[in-house]
PDB file of C-alpha atoms in Angstrom:
ATOM      1  CA  MET D   1      74.853 110.877 115.971  1.00 48.00           C
ATOM      2  CA  MET D   2      73.112 108.857 112.718  1.00 46.00           C
ATOM      3  CA  ARG D   3      75.010 109.131 109.937  1.00 51.00           C
ATOM      4  CA  ILE D   4      73.726 109.651 106.800  1.00 47.00           C
ATOM      5  CA  PHE D   5      75.459 107.886 103.461  1.00 46.00           C
ATOM      6  CA  LYS D   6      74.787 109.122  99.833  1.00 52.00           C
ATOM      7  CA  ASN D   7      72.081 107.931  98.519  1.00 52.00           C
ATOM      8  CA  GLY D   8      69.653 108.790 101.503  1.00 52.00           C
ATOM      9  CA  SER D   9      69.916 106.210 104.124  1.00 50.00           C
ATOM     10  CA  CYS D  10      71.367 106.559 107.669  1.00 48.00           C
ATOM     11  CA  ARG D  11      74.021 103.528 109.507  1.00 48.00           C
ATOM     12  CA  LYS D  12      70.962 102.657 111.411  1.00 49.00           C
ATOM     13  CA  CYS D  13      68.494 101.319 109.069  1.00 49.00           C
ATOM     14  CA  ALA D  14      71.776  98.796 106.921  1.00 49.00           C
ATOM     15  CA  LEU D  15      72.990  97.426 110.368  1.00 51.00           C
ATOM     16  CA  PRO D  16      69.480  95.800 110.603  1.00 57.00           C
ATOM     17  CA  ALA D  17      68.830  94.692 107.103  1.00 52.00           C
ATOM     18  CA  LEU D  18      72.681  93.257 106.665  1.00 49.00           C
ATOM     19  CA  ALA D  19      72.458  90.991 109.851  1.00 51.00           C
ATOM     20  CA  ALA D  20      68.905  89.212 107.600  1.00 50.00           C
ATOM     21  CA  ALA D  21      71.723  89.178 104.631  1.00 47.00           C
ATOM     22  CA  LEU D  22      74.238  87.223 106.716  1.00 46.00           C
ATOM     23  CA  PHE D  23      71.452  85.092 108.219  1.00 46.00           C
ATOM     24  CA  LEU D  24      70.000  83.504 104.931  1.00 45.00           C
ATOM     25  CA  SER D  25      73.181  83.375 103.999  1.00 45.00           C
ATOM     26  CA  ALA D  26      73.788  81.238 106.771  1.00 46.00           C
ATOM     27  CA  LEU D  27      71.197  79.551 106.844  1.00 45.00           C
ATOM     28  CA  GLY D  28      71.768  79.346 102.761  1.00 47.00           C
ATOM     29  CA  GLY D  29      74.329  76.148 103.448  1.00 53.00           C
ATOM     30  CA  CYS D  30      71.812  74.440 105.693  1.00 66.00           C
ATOM     31  CA  ALA D  31      69.855  72.533 103.765  1.00 79.00           C
ATOM     32  CA  PRO D  32      68.029  69.905 105.190  1.00 89.00           C
ATOM     33  CA  VAL D  33      69.629  66.260 104.627  1.00 90.00           C
ATOM     34  CA  LEU D  34      66.903  64.507 103.201  1.00 90.00           C
ATOM     35  CA  ARG D  35      68.539  61.384 102.362  1.00 91.00           C
ATOM     36  CA  LYS D  36      72.124  60.673 102.637  1.00 92.00           C
ATOM     37  CA  ASN D  37      72.845  57.463 101.970  1.00 87.00           C
ATOM     38  CA  GLY D  38      75.913  54.663  99.517  1.00 85.00           C
ATOM     39  CA  ASP D  39      76.077  57.106  96.874  1.00 93.00           C
ATOM     40  CA  VAL D  40      72.986  59.393  96.700  1.00 95.00           C
ATOM     41  CA  ARG D  41      72.309  62.742  98.533  1.00 93.00           C
ATOM     42  CA  VAL D  42      69.238  64.325  98.465  1.00 92.00           C
ATOM     43  CA  VAL D  43      69.431  67.734  99.582  1.00 93.00           C
ATOM     44  CA  GLY D  44      65.959  70.498 100.107  1.00 88.00           C
ATOM     45  CA  ASP D  45      65.232  73.617  99.954  1.00 82.00           C
ATOM     46  CA  ILE D  46      65.675  75.559 103.681  1.00 68.00           C
ATOM     47  CA  VAL D  47      62.028  77.236 102.761  1.00 75.00           C
ATOM     48  CA  LYS D  48      59.702  74.213 100.742  1.00 76.00           C
ATOM     49  CA  GLY D  49      62.052  71.253 102.511  1.00 68.00           C
ATOM     50  CA  ASP D  50      60.810  67.936 100.461  1.00 69.00           C
ATOM     51  CA  GLN D  51      59.112  70.069  98.107  1.00 76.00           C
ATOM     52  CA  GLU D  52      62.531  71.521  96.256  1.00 85.00           C
ATOM     53  CA  ARG D  53      64.999  68.482  95.690  1.00 92.00           C
ATOM     54  CA  ASN D  54      68.710  68.598  95.166  1.00 93.00           C
ATOM     55  CA  VAL D  55      70.724  65.410  93.951  1.00 95.00           C
ATOM     56  CA  SER D  56      73.744  64.401  93.906  1.00 94.00           C
ATOM     57  CA  ILE D  57      75.033  60.835  93.216  1.00 96.00           C
ATOM     58  CA  THR D  58      79.132  60.932  93.619  1.00 94.00           C
ATOM     59  CA  THR D  59      79.470  57.847  91.820  1.00 95.00           C
ATOM     60  CA  ARG D  60      80.196  56.917  88.867  1.00 93.00           C
ATOM     61  CA  ASN D  61      80.551  52.943  89.234  1.00 97.00           C
ATOM     62  CA  GLN D  62      78.698  52.250  86.386  1.00 97.00           C
ATOM     63  CA  GLU D  63      77.208  48.725  87.912  1.00 97.00           C
ATOM     64  CA  ARG D  64      76.820  51.193  90.495  1.00 97.00           C
ATOM     65  CA  LEU D  65      74.432  54.142  88.157  1.00 97.00           C
ATOM     66  CA  ALA D  66      72.928  51.280  86.579  1.00 98.00           C
ATOM     67  CA  SER D  67      71.168  49.354  89.795  1.00 97.00           C
ATOM     68  CA  ILE D  68      70.232  53.217  91.137  1.00 97.00           C
ATOM     69  CA  ALA D  69      68.680  53.744  87.279  1.00 98.00           C
ATOM     70  CA  LEU D  70      66.922  50.974  87.611  1.00 98.00           C
ATOM     71  CA  SER D  71      65.625  49.969  91.200  1.00 97.00           C
ATOM     72  CA  ASP D  72      66.543  53.403  93.198  1.00 97.00           C
ATOM     73  CA  PRO D  73      62.769  54.310  94.652  1.00 96.00           C
ATOM     74  CA  ASP D  74      62.747  57.736  94.401  1.00 96.00           C
ATOM     75  CA  GLU D  75      62.463  59.160  90.819  1.00 97.00           C
ATOM     76  CA  ASP D  76      64.612  62.017  90.710  1.00 96.00           C
ATOM     77  CA  VAL D  77      67.289  59.836  92.228  1.00 97.00           C
ATOM     78  CA  ARG D  78      66.843  57.723  89.177  1.00 98.00           C
ATOM     79  CA  GLN D  79      66.084  59.908  87.058  1.00 97.00           C
ATOM     80  CA  ALA D  80      69.616  61.856  88.437  1.00 97.00           C
ATOM     81  CA  ALA D  81      71.448  58.463  87.667  1.00 98.00           C
ATOM     82  CA  VAL D  82      69.942  58.018  84.130  1.00 98.00           C
ATOM     83  CA  ARG D  83      72.293  60.518  82.628  1.00 98.00           C
ATOM     84  CA  LEU D  84      74.731  59.656  84.225  1.00 98.00           C
ATOM     85  CA  VAL D  85      74.890  55.442  83.383  1.00 98.00           C
ATOM     86  CA  ARG D  86      76.677  55.638  79.585  1.00 97.00           C
ATOM     87  CA  ASN D  87      74.951  51.185  79.254  1.00 98.00           C
ATOM     88  CA  ASP D  88      72.720  51.200  76.253  1.00 98.00           C
ATOM     89  CA  GLN D  89      70.788  48.613  77.416  1.00 98.00           C
ATOM     90  CA  VAL D  90      70.155  49.689  81.182  1.00 98.00           C
ATOM     91  CA  ILE D  91      68.859  53.429  79.217  1.00 98.00           C
ATOM     92  CA  ALA D  92      66.223  51.574  77.558  1.00 98.00           C
ATOM     93  CA  ARG D  93      65.381  49.818  80.208  1.00 98.00           C
ATOM     94  CA  ALA D  94      64.521  53.232  81.748  1.00 98.00           C
ATOM     95  CA  ALA D  95      62.475  54.516  78.794  1.00 98.00           C
ATOM     96  CA  PHE D  96      60.400  51.140  79.004  1.00 98.00           C
ATOM     97  CA  ASN D  97      59.942  49.785  82.176  1.00 98.00           C
ATOM     98  CA  ASP D  98      60.523  53.052  84.479  1.00 98.00           C
ATOM     99  CA  PRO D  99      57.488  53.640  86.195  1.00 98.00           C
ATOM    100  CA  ALA D 100      57.592  57.771  86.194  1.00 98.00           C
ATOM    101  CA  PRO D 101      57.132  59.019  82.985  1.00 98.00           C
ATOM    102  CA  ALA D 102      60.130  62.050  83.370  1.00 98.00           C
ATOM    103  CA  VAL D 103      62.669  59.261  83.715  1.00 98.00           C
ATOM    104  CA  ARG D 104      61.604  57.605  80.755  1.00 98.00           C
ATOM    105  CA  ILE D 105      61.312  61.020  79.350  1.00 98.00           C
ATOM    106  CA  THR D 106      65.266  61.882  80.304  1.00 98.00           C
ATOM    107  CA  ALA D 107      65.904  57.899  79.277  1.00 98.00           C
ATOM    108  CA  ILE D 108      64.543  58.724  76.130  1.00 98.00           C
ATOM    109  CA  GLU D 109      66.663  61.386  75.589  1.00 98.00           C
ATOM    110  CA  ARG D 110      69.487  59.540  76.008  1.00 98.00           C
ATOM    111  CA  ILE D 111      69.307  57.090  72.724  1.00 98.00           C
ATOM    112  CA  ARG D 112      71.102  56.904  70.293  1.00 95.00           C
ATOM    113  CA  ASP D 113      70.054  53.592  68.240  1.00 96.00           C
ATOM    114  CA  ASP D 114      66.890  54.899  65.822  1.00 95.00           C
ATOM    115  CA  ALA D 115      65.107  51.082  66.107  1.00 97.00           C
ATOM    116  CA  VAL D 116      65.047  51.944  69.675  1.00 98.00           C
ATOM    117  CA  LEU D 117      63.255  55.388  68.881  1.00 98.00           C
ATOM    118  CA  MET D 118      61.122  53.949  66.679  1.00 98.00           C
ATOM    119  CA  GLY D 119      60.439  50.928  69.298  1.00 98.00           C
ATOM    120  CA  VAL D 120      59.442  53.911  71.797  1.00 98.00           C
ATOM    121  CA  ALA D 121      57.320  55.825  69.250  1.00 98.00           C
ATOM    122  CA  MET D 122      55.303  52.858  68.334  1.00 98.00           C
ATOM    123  CA  THR D 123      54.729  50.609  71.016  1.00 98.00           C
ATOM    124  CA  ASN D 124      55.697  53.049  74.483  1.00 98.00           C
ATOM    125  CA  SER D 125      52.925  52.232  77.215  1.00 98.00           C
ATOM    126  CA  GLU D 126      53.430  55.983  78.331  1.00 98.00           C
ATOM    127  CA  PRO D 127      52.153  58.764  75.801  1.00 97.00           C
ATOM    128  CA  MET D 128      54.475  61.129  76.912  1.00 98.00           C
ATOM    129  CA  ALA D 129      57.080  59.154  76.159  1.00 98.00           C
ATOM    130  CA  ARG D 130      55.692  58.014  72.998  1.00 98.00           C
ATOM    131  CA  LEU D 131      55.737  61.925  71.786  1.00 98.00           C
ATOM    132  CA  ALA D 132      59.539  61.880  72.924  1.00 98.00           C
ATOM    133  CA  GLY D 133      60.135  59.360  71.067  1.00 98.00           C
ATOM    134  CA  LEU D 134      59.038  61.177  68.090  1.00 98.00           C
ATOM    135  CA  GLU D 135      60.948  64.144  69.026  1.00 98.00           C
ATOM    136  CA  ARG D 136      64.035  61.923  68.631  1.00 97.00           C
ATOM    137  CA  ILE D 137      63.406  60.517  65.000  1.00 97.00           C
ATOM    138  CA  ARG D 138      64.390  61.900  62.188  1.00 96.00           C
ATOM    139  CA  GLY D 139      63.059  61.590  57.889  1.00 97.00           C
ATOM    140  CA  ASP D 140      59.838  61.439  55.769  1.00 98.00           C
ATOM    141  CA  ARG D 141      59.313  57.690  55.760  1.00 98.00           C
ATOM    142  CA  ASN D 142      59.356  56.907  59.993  1.00 98.00           C
ATOM    143  CA  TYR D 143      56.836  59.019  59.825  1.00 98.00           C
ATOM    144  CA  TYR D 144      54.382  57.437  57.967  1.00 98.00           C
ATOM    145  CA  GLU D 145      54.701  54.947  59.393  1.00 98.00           C
ATOM    146  CA  ILE D 146      53.862  56.120  62.771  1.00 98.00           C
ATOM    147  CA  ALA D 147      51.921  57.506  61.595  1.00 98.00           C
ATOM    148  CA  MET D 148      49.700  54.726  59.570  1.00 98.00           C
ATOM    149  CA  HIS D 149      50.497  51.584  62.225  1.00 98.00           C
ATOM    150  CA  ASN D 150      50.717  53.419  64.944  1.00 98.00           C
ATOM    151  CA  SER D 151      48.031  52.684  68.566  1.00 98.00           C
ATOM    152  CA  ASP D 152      47.144  55.982  69.587  1.00 98.00           C
ATOM    153  CA  ASP D 153      45.393  57.801  67.129  1.00 98.00           C
ATOM    154  CA  MET D 154      46.970  61.734  68.461  1.00 97.00           C
ATOM    155  CA  ILE D 155      50.816  60.237  68.043  1.00 98.00           C
ATOM    156  CA  ARG D 156      49.726  59.046  64.304  1.00 98.00           C
ATOM    157  CA  CYS D 157      48.200  62.924  63.842  1.00 98.00           C
ATOM    158  CA  SER D 158      51.763  64.116  65.225  1.00 98.00           C
ATOM    159  CA  ALA D 159      53.778  61.819  63.117  1.00 98.00           C
ATOM    160  CA  VAL D 160      51.660  63.825  60.263  1.00 98.00           C
ATOM    161  CA  ASP D 161      52.323  67.543  61.549  1.00 98.00           C
ATOM    162  CA  LYS D 162      56.245  66.522  60.783  1.00 98.00           C
ATOM    163  CA  ILE D 163      55.914  65.277  57.198  1.00 98.00           C
ATOM    164  CA  ARG D 164      56.747  66.298  54.221  1.00 98.00           C
ATOM    165  CA  SER D 165      56.692  64.749  51.172  1.00 98.00           C
ATOM    166  CA  ASN D 166      53.297  65.667  49.416  1.00 98.00           C
ATOM    167  CA  ASP D 167      53.781  61.486  48.161  1.00 98.00           C
ATOM    168  CA  LEU D 168      52.862  60.430  51.539  1.00 98.00           C
ATOM    169  CA  LEU D 169      51.144  62.938  52.807  1.00 98.00           C
ATOM    170  CA  TYR D 170      48.583  62.200  49.957  1.00 97.00           C
ATOM    171  CA  GLY D 171      49.371  57.736  51.433  1.00 97.00           C
ATOM    172  CA  VAL D 172      47.934  59.012  54.728  1.00 97.00           C
ATOM    173  CA  ALA D 173      44.800  61.688  53.178  1.00 96.00           C
ATOM    174  CA  MET D 174      43.805  58.233  51.165  1.00 95.00           C
ATOM    175  CA  SER D 175      43.781  54.864  52.995  1.00 95.00           C
ATOM    176  CA  ASN D 176      45.343  56.012  56.491  1.00 96.00           C
ATOM    177  CA  SER D 177      42.063  53.880  59.125  1.00 95.00           C
ATOM    178  CA  VAL D 178      41.836  57.353  61.353  1.00 96.00           C
ATOM    179  CA  SER D 179      39.322  60.024  59.602  1.00 94.00           C
ATOM    180  CA  PHE D 180      40.968  62.844  61.640  1.00 95.00           C
ATOM    181  CA  VAL D 181      44.714  62.044  60.635  1.00 97.00           C
ATOM    182  CA  ARG D 182      43.514  61.630  57.142  1.00 96.00           C
ATOM    183  CA  ILE D 183      42.401  64.836  56.970  1.00 95.00           C
ATOM    184  CA  SER D 184      45.294  65.863  58.759  1.00 97.00           C
ATOM    185  CA  ALA D 185      48.116  64.677  56.289  1.00 97.00           C
ATOM    186  CA  VAL D 186      45.551  66.875  53.846  1.00 96.00           C
ATOM    187  CA  SER D 187      45.291  70.083  55.513  1.00 96.00           C
ATOM    188  CA  ARG D 188      49.540  69.965  55.143  1.00 97.00           C
ATOM    189  CA  MET D 189      49.200  68.659  51.194  1.00 97.00           C
ATOM    190  CA  THR D 190      50.956  71.435  48.499  1.00 97.00           C
ATOM    191  CA  SER D 191      50.266  70.322  45.704  1.00 97.00           C
ATOM    192  CA  GLN D 192      47.240  70.893  43.679  1.00 97.00           C
ATOM    193  CA  LYS D 193      47.682  68.022  41.615  1.00 96.00           C
ATOM    194  CA  LEU D 194      47.466  65.860  44.208  1.00 97.00           C
ATOM    195  CA  LEU D 195      45.011  67.658  46.186  1.00 96.00           C
ATOM    196  CA  ASN D 196      41.951  67.469  43.169  1.00 95.00           C
ATOM    197  CA  ILE D 197      42.647  64.394  42.902  1.00 94.00           C
ATOM    198  CA  ILE D 198      41.455  63.792  46.798  1.00 94.00           C
ATOM    199  CA  THR D 199      38.876  65.837  45.917  1.00 90.00           C
ATOM    200  CA  ARG D 200      36.967  63.915  43.853  1.00 91.00           C
ATOM    201  CA  THR D 201      37.989  60.302  45.734  1.00 87.00           C
ATOM    202  CA  ASN D 202      37.865  60.996  49.324  1.00 76.00           C
ATOM    203  CA  THR D 203      35.224  60.472  51.826  1.00 74.00           C
ATOM    204  CA  ASP D 204      36.297  62.740  54.303  1.00 68.00           C
ATOM    205  CA  LEU D 205      35.782  66.117  52.211  1.00 63.00           C
TER     206      LEU D 205
END
């Protein structure tokens, strides 16, 4: 005799679904271990394998973490170590020198020194890292410095988008060496007096 449940399903139909759920649950504990050595364990997804990796770092020894953050061959392992290391010099080295942009950005998110962040925004060899540094910086004077002197024109323009001071925007509009940065500065200005001066003297308009 087949038992019918209130929702219209039957026990005979429910059993295969229950068995499948139990099977998948058991498999969840059998995700492939892609790497296990020393203080690092990397586990893959049961279906996606190496395409989806879960990194665990068991040590909290700061010297060991620094070594992993700076020299491990795997990008995601370095990134995980950067999140745990507390040495500011190690974090800065990762921000400037790691070959992977994602690791640099993770390091930049942990930098607290404004001078180091300015160095990142001005000189980092990775454009996305410069943008990440810019996002961590505060103050119109710093944005003005970046807008006027950064070697990457797009970073200059991004810095202009953060400036609120009409006087500083006027300075960018009148003397920046990049025309579209000057135009961007003008578009953000709200002082009609300064805009009138620019209209009479600025060749970009």
